[in-house]
CSV table of C-alpha atoms in Angstrom, one decimal:
chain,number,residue,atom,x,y,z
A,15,UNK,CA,0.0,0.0,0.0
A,16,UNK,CA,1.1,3.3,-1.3
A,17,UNK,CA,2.5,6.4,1.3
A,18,UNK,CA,0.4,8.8,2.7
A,19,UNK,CA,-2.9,9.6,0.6
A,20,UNK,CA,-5.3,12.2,0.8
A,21,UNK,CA,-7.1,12.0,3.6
A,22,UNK,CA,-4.5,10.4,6.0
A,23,UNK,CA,-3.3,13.6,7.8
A,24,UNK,CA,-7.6,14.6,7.8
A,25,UNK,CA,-7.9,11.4,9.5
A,26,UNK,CA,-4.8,11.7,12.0
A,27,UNK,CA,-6.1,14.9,12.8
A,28,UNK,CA,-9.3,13.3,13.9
A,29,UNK,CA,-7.9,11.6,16.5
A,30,UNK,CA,-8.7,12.9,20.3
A,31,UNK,CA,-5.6,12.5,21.4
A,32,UNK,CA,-2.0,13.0,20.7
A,33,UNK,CA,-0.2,9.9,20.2
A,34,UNK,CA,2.7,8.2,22.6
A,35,UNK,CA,6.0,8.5,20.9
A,36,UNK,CA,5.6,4.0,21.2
A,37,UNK,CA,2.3,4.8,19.3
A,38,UNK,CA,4.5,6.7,16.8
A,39,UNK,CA,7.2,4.3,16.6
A,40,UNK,CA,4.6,1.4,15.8
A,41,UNK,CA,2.8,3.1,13.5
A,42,UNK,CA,6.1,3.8,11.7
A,43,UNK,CA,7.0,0.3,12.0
A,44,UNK,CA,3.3,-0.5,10.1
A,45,UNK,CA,3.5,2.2,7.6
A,46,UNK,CA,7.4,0.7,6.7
A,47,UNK,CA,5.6,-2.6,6.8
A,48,UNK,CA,2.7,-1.5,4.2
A,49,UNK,CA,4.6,0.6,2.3
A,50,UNK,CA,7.1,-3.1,1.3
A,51,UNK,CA,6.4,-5.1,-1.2
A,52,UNK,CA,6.4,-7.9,1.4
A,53,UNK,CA,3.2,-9.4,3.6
A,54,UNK,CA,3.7,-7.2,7.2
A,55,UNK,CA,3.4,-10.3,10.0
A,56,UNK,CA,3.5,-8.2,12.9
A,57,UNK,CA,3.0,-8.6,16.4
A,58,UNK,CA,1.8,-5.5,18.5
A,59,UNK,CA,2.3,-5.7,22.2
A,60,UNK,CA,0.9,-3.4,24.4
A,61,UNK,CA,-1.3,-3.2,27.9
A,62,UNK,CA,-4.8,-2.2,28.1
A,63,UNK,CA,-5.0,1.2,27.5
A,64,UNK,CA,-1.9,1.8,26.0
A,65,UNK,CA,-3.6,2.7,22.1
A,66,UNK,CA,-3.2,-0.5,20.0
A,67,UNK,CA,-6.9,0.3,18.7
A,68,UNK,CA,-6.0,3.3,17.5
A,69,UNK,CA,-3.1,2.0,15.9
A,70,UNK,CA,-5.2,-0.9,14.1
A,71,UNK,CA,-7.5,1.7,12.9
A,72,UNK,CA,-5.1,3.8,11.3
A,73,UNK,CA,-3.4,0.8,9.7
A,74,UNK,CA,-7.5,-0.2,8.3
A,75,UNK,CA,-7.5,3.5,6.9
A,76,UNK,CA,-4.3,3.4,5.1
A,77,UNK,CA,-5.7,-0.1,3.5
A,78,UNK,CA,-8.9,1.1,2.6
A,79,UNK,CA,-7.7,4.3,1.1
A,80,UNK,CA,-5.4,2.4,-1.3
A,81,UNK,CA,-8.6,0.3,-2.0
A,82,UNK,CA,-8.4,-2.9,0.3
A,83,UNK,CA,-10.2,-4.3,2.3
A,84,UNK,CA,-9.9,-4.9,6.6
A,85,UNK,CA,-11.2,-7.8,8.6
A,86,UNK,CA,-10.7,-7.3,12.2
A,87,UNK,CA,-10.9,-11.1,14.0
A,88,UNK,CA,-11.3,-11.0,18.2
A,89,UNK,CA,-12.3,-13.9,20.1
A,90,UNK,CA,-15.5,-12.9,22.1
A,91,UNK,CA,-19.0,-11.5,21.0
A,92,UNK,CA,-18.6,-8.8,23.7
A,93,UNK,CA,-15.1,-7.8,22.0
A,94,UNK,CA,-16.1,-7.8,18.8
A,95,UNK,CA,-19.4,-5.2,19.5
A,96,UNK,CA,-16.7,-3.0,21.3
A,97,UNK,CA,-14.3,-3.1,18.5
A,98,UNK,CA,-17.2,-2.2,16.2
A,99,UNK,CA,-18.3,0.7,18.3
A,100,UNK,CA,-15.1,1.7,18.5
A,101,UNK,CA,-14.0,1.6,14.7
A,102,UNK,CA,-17.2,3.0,13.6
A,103,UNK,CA,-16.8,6.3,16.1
A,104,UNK,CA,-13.9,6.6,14.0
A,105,UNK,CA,-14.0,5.9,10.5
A,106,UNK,CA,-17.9,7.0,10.2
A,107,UNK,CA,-17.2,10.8,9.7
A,108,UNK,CA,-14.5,9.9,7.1
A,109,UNK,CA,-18.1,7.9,5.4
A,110,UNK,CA,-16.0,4.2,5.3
A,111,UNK,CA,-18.6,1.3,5.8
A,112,UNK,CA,-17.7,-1.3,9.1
A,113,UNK,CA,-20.1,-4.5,9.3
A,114,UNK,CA,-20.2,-6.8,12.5
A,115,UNK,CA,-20.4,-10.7,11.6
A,116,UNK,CA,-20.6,-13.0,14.9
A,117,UNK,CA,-22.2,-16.5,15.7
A,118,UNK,CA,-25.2,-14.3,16.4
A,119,UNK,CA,-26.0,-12.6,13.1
A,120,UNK,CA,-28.9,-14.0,11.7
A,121,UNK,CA,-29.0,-15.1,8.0
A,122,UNK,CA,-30.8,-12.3,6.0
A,123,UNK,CA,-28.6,-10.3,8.1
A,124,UNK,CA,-26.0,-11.8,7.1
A,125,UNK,CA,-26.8,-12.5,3.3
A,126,UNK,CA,-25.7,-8.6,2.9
A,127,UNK,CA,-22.9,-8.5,4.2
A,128,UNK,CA,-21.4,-11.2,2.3
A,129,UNK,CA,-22.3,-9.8,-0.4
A,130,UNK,CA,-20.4,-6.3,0.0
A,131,UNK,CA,-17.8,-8.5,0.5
A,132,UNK,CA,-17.2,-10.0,-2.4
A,133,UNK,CA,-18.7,-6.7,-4.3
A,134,UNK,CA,-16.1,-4.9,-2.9
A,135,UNK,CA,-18.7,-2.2,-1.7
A,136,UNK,CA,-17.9,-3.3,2.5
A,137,UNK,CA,-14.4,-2.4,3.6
A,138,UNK,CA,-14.1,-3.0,7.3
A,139,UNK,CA,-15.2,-6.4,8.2
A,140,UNK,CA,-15.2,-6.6,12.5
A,141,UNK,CA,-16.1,-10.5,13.8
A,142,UNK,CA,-15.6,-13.6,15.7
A,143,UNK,CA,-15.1,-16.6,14.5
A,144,UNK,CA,-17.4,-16.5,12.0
A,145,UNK,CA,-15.2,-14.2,10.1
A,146,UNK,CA,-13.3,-17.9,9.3
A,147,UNK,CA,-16.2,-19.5,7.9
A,148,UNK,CA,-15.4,-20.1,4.5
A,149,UNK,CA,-18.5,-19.0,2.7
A,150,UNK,CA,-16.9,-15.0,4.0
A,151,UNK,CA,-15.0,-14.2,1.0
A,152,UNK,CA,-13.4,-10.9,-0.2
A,153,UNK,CA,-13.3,-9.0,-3.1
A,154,UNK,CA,-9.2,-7.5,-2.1
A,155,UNK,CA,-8.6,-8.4,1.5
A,156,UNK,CA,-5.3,-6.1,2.7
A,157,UNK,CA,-5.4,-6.2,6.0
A,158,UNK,CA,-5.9,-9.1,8.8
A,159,UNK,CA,-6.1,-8.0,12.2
A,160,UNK,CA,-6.2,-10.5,15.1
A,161,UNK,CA,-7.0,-9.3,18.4
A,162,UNK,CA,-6.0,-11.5,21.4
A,163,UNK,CA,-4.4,-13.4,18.8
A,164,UNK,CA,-3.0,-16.3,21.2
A,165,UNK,CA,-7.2,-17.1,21.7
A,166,UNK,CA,-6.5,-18.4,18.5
A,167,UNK,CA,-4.8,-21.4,16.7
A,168,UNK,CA,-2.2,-22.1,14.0
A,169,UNK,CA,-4.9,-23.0,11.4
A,170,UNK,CA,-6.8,-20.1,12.3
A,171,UNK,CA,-5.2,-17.8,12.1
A,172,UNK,CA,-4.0,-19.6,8.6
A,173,UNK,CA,-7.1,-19.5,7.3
A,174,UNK,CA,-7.2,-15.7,6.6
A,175,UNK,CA,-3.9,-15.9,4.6
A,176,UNK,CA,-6.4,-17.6,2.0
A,177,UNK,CA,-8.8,-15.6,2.1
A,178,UNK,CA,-7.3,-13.0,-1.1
A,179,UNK,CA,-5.2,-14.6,-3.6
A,180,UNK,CA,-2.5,-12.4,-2.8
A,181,UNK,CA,-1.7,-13.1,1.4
A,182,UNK,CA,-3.1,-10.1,3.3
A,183,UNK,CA,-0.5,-8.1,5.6
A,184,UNK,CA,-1.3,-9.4,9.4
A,185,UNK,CA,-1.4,-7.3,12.4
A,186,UNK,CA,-1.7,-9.4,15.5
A,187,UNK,CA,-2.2,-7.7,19.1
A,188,UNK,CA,-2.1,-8.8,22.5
A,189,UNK,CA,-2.1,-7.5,26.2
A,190,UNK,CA,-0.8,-11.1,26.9
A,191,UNK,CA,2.6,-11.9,25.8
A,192,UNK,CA,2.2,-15.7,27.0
A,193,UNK,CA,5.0,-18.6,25.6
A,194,UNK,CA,3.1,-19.6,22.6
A,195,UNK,CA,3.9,-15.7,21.5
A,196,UNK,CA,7.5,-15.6,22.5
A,197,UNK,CA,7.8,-18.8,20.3
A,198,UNK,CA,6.3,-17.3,17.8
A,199,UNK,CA,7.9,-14.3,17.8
A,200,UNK,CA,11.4,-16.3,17.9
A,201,UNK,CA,10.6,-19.0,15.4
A,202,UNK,CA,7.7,-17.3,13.0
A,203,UNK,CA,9.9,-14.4,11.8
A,204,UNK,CA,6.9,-12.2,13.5
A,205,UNK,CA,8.1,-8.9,13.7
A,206,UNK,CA,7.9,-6.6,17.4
A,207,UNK,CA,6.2,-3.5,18.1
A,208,UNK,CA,6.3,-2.7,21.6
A,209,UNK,CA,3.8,-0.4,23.1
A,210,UNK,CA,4.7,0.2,27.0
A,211,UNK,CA,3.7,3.7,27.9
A,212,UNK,CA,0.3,4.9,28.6
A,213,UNK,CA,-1.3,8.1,27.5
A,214,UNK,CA,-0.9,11.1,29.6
A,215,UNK,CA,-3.1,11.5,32.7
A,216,UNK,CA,-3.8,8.3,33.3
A,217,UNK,CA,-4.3,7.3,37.5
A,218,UNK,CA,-1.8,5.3,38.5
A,219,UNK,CA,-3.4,1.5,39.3
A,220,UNK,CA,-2.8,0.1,42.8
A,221,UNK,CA,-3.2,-3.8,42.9
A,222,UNK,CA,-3.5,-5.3,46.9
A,223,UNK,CA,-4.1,-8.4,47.8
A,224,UNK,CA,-6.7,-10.0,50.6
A,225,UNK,CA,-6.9,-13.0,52.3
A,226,UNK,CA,-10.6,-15.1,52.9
A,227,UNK,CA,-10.0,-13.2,56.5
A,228,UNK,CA,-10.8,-9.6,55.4
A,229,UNK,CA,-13.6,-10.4,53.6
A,230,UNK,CA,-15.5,-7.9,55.7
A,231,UNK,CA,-12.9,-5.1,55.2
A,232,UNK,CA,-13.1,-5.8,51.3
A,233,UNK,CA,-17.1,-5.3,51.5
A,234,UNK,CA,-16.3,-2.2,53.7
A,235,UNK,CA,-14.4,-0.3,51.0
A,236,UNK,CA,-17.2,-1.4,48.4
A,237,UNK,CA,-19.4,0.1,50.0
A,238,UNK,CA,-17.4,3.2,50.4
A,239,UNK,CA,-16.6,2.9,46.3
A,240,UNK,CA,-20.1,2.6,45.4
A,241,UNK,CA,-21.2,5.8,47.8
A,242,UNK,CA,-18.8,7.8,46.0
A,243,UNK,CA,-20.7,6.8,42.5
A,244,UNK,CA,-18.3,4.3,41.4
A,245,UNK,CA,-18.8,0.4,40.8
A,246,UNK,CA,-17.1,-2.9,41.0
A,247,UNK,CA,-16.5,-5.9,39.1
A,248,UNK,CA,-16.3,-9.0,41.2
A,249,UNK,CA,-14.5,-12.0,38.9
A,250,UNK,CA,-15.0,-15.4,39.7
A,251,UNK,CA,-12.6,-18.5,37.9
A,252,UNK,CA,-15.5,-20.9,37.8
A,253,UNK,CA,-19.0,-20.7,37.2
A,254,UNK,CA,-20.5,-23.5,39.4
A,255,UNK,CA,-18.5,-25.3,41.9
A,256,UNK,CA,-16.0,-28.0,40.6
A,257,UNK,CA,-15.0,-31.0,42.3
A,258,UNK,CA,-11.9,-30.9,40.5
A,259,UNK,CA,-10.8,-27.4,41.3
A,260,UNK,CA,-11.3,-26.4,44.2
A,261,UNK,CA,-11.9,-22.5,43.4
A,262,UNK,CA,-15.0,-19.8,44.6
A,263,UNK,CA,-17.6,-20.1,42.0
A,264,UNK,CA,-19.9,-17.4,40.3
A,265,UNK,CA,-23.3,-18.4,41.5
A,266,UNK,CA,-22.2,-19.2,45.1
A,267,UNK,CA,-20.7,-15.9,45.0
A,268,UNK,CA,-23.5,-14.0,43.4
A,269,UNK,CA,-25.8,-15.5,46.4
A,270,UNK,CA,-23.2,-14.0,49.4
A,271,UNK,CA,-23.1,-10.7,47.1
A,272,UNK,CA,-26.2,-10.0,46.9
A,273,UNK,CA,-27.1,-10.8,50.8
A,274,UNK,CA,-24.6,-8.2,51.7
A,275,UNK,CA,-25.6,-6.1,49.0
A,276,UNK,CA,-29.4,-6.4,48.8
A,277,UNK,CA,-32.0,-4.9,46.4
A,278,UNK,CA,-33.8,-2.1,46.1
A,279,UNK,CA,-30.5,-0.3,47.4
A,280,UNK,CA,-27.8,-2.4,45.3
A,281,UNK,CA,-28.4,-3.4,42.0
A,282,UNK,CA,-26.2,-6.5,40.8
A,283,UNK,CA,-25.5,-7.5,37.3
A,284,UNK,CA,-24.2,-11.1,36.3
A,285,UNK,CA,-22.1,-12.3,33.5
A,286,UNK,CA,-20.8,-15.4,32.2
A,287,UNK,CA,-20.1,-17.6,29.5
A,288,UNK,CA,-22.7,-19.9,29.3
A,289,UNK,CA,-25.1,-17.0,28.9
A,290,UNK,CA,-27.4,-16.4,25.7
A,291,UNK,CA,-25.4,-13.5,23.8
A,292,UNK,CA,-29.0,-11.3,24.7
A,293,UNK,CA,-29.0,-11.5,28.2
A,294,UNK,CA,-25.7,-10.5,28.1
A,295,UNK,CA,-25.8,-7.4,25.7
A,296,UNK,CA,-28.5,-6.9,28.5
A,297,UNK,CA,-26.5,-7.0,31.7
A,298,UNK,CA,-23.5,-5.3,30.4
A,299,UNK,CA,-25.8,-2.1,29.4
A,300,UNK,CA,-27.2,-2.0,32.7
A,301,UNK,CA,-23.4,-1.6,34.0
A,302,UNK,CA,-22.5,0.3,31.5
A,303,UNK,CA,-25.2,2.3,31.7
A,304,UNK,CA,-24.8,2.7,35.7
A,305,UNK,CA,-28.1,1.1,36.6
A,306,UNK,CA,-26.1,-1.4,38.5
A,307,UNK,CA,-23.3,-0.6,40.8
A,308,UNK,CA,-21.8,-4.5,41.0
A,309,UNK,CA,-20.9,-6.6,38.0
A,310,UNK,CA,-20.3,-10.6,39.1
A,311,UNK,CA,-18.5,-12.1,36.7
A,312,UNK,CA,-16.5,-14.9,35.1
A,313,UNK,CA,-13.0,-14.4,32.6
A,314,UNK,CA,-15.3,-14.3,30.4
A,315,UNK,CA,-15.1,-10.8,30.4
A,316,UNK,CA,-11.4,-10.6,30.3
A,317,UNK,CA,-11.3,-10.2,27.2
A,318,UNK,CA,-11.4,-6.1,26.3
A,319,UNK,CA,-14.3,-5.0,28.7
């Protein structure tokens, strides 16, 4: 993809904030990538809240300016709705089309979107798995980007290397640089961008640790939190009790939360994986929303909530 076109400095300019000189270096690092007549098979690693959206998104526009096409592959339903809110808050005022595709989609809704696909007429895929599927085809796919990439396998991740006749450039990113990475960064000729500063005036994060024992302090300076107008996420490893780990579960929890925390004056939300996509959607926009002060949870909102 060519150098700068157009509307790239209109579209940097759109940006709310200025970017980290690691946000510059990447990007440069990208651009170089693009700009070579080779496939770019990057890794981007960077913590949460350190701008490796932003970065993806500028790499989509430079794609879909020189007349590509993006697909944009995370592992979760609730990731992939963010990432489309996310990309479309940016690339709508520049008037580029972004579809979402999950397990969810239902078939007329889907029918449309695979045809601007292959039309050509939808640049910015965002999607789950279902992006793999191999009835998704593209008319001049550019641009892979794979979110949490080590939530995904070899073959995978393979699979959108034939998805254009010509390989795609891949952009994989990850707050989670776990040994399957390293190896892959060692031994798959993936190339490093490092992003380890967050933006200006950012709160500092304290992390403390508390034993079974001060369970009551813990609820104590809840209770504080929530007076102030803030809220809590509670995370639990397991959803029902496990005779093979032996870990607090969700719904045991949700029951001693809730007693200490009762309705009408403390609303609780609950979320985990075994949940109907709906009733999710549902409870996260009640947090999100601040109707409830308390979200119980599993990992399964790990992932880029």
């Amino acid at each position: 993809f060519s150098p700068d076109g157009p509307f790239q400095r209109e579209f940097e300019d759109s940006f709310r904030y200025t970017p980290t000189p690691d946000q510059v270096s990447a990007t440069a690092d990208v651009k170089g990538d693009m700009e070579s007549p080779e496939a770019m098979d990057r890794l981007i690693c960077g913590d949460v809240g350190f701008g490796k959206t932003e970065l993806a998104v500028r790499a989509a526009f430079r794609v879909v300016s020189g007349g590509g096409q993006v697909a944009v592959l995370v592992p979760t339903t609730i990731l992939a709705q963010q990432h489309y809110q996310s990309v479309r808050e940016l690339l709508d005022p520049m008037g580029i089309k972004v579809a979402l595709l999950t397990g969810s989609v239902k078939a007329r809704e889907r029918k449309p979107i695979h045809e601007g696909l292959e039309e050509g007429t939808l640049p910015i895929l965002v999607g789950t798995h279902a992006v793999l599927e191999e009835k998704v085809r593209f008319s001049n796919l550019g641009l892979a980007i794979i979110d949490e990439q080590h939530r995904f396998g070899v073959a995978q991740r393979a699979k959108m290397w034939k998805k254009n006749q010509i390989p795609p450039h891949i952009l994989v990113m990850t707050a989670t640089p776990i040994p399957r990475t390293l190896a892959m960064s060692l031994y798959g000729d993936l190339d490093i961008s490092v992003i380890d500063e967050l933006p200006p005036g950012r709160k500092p994060v304290r992390t403390v640790h508390r034993r079974d024992s001060d369970r009551l302090i813990v609820f104590a300076f809840l209770r504080e939190q929530i007076a102030l107008g803030r809220q809590v996420y509670i995370v639990y490893p397991l959803i029902q009790e496990s005779e093979a780990l032996d870990y607090k579960d969700l719904m045991d929890g949700y029951e001693s939360i809730t007693r200490e925390f009762p309705p009408p004056q403390y609303q609780v939300s609950i979320v985990h994986g075994k949940m109907k996509p709906e009733d999710k959607e549902f409870e996260m926009k009640r947090f999100a929303g601040g109707t409830t002060q308390i979200m119980v949870a599993t990992t399964v909102i790990e992932v880029g909530v």
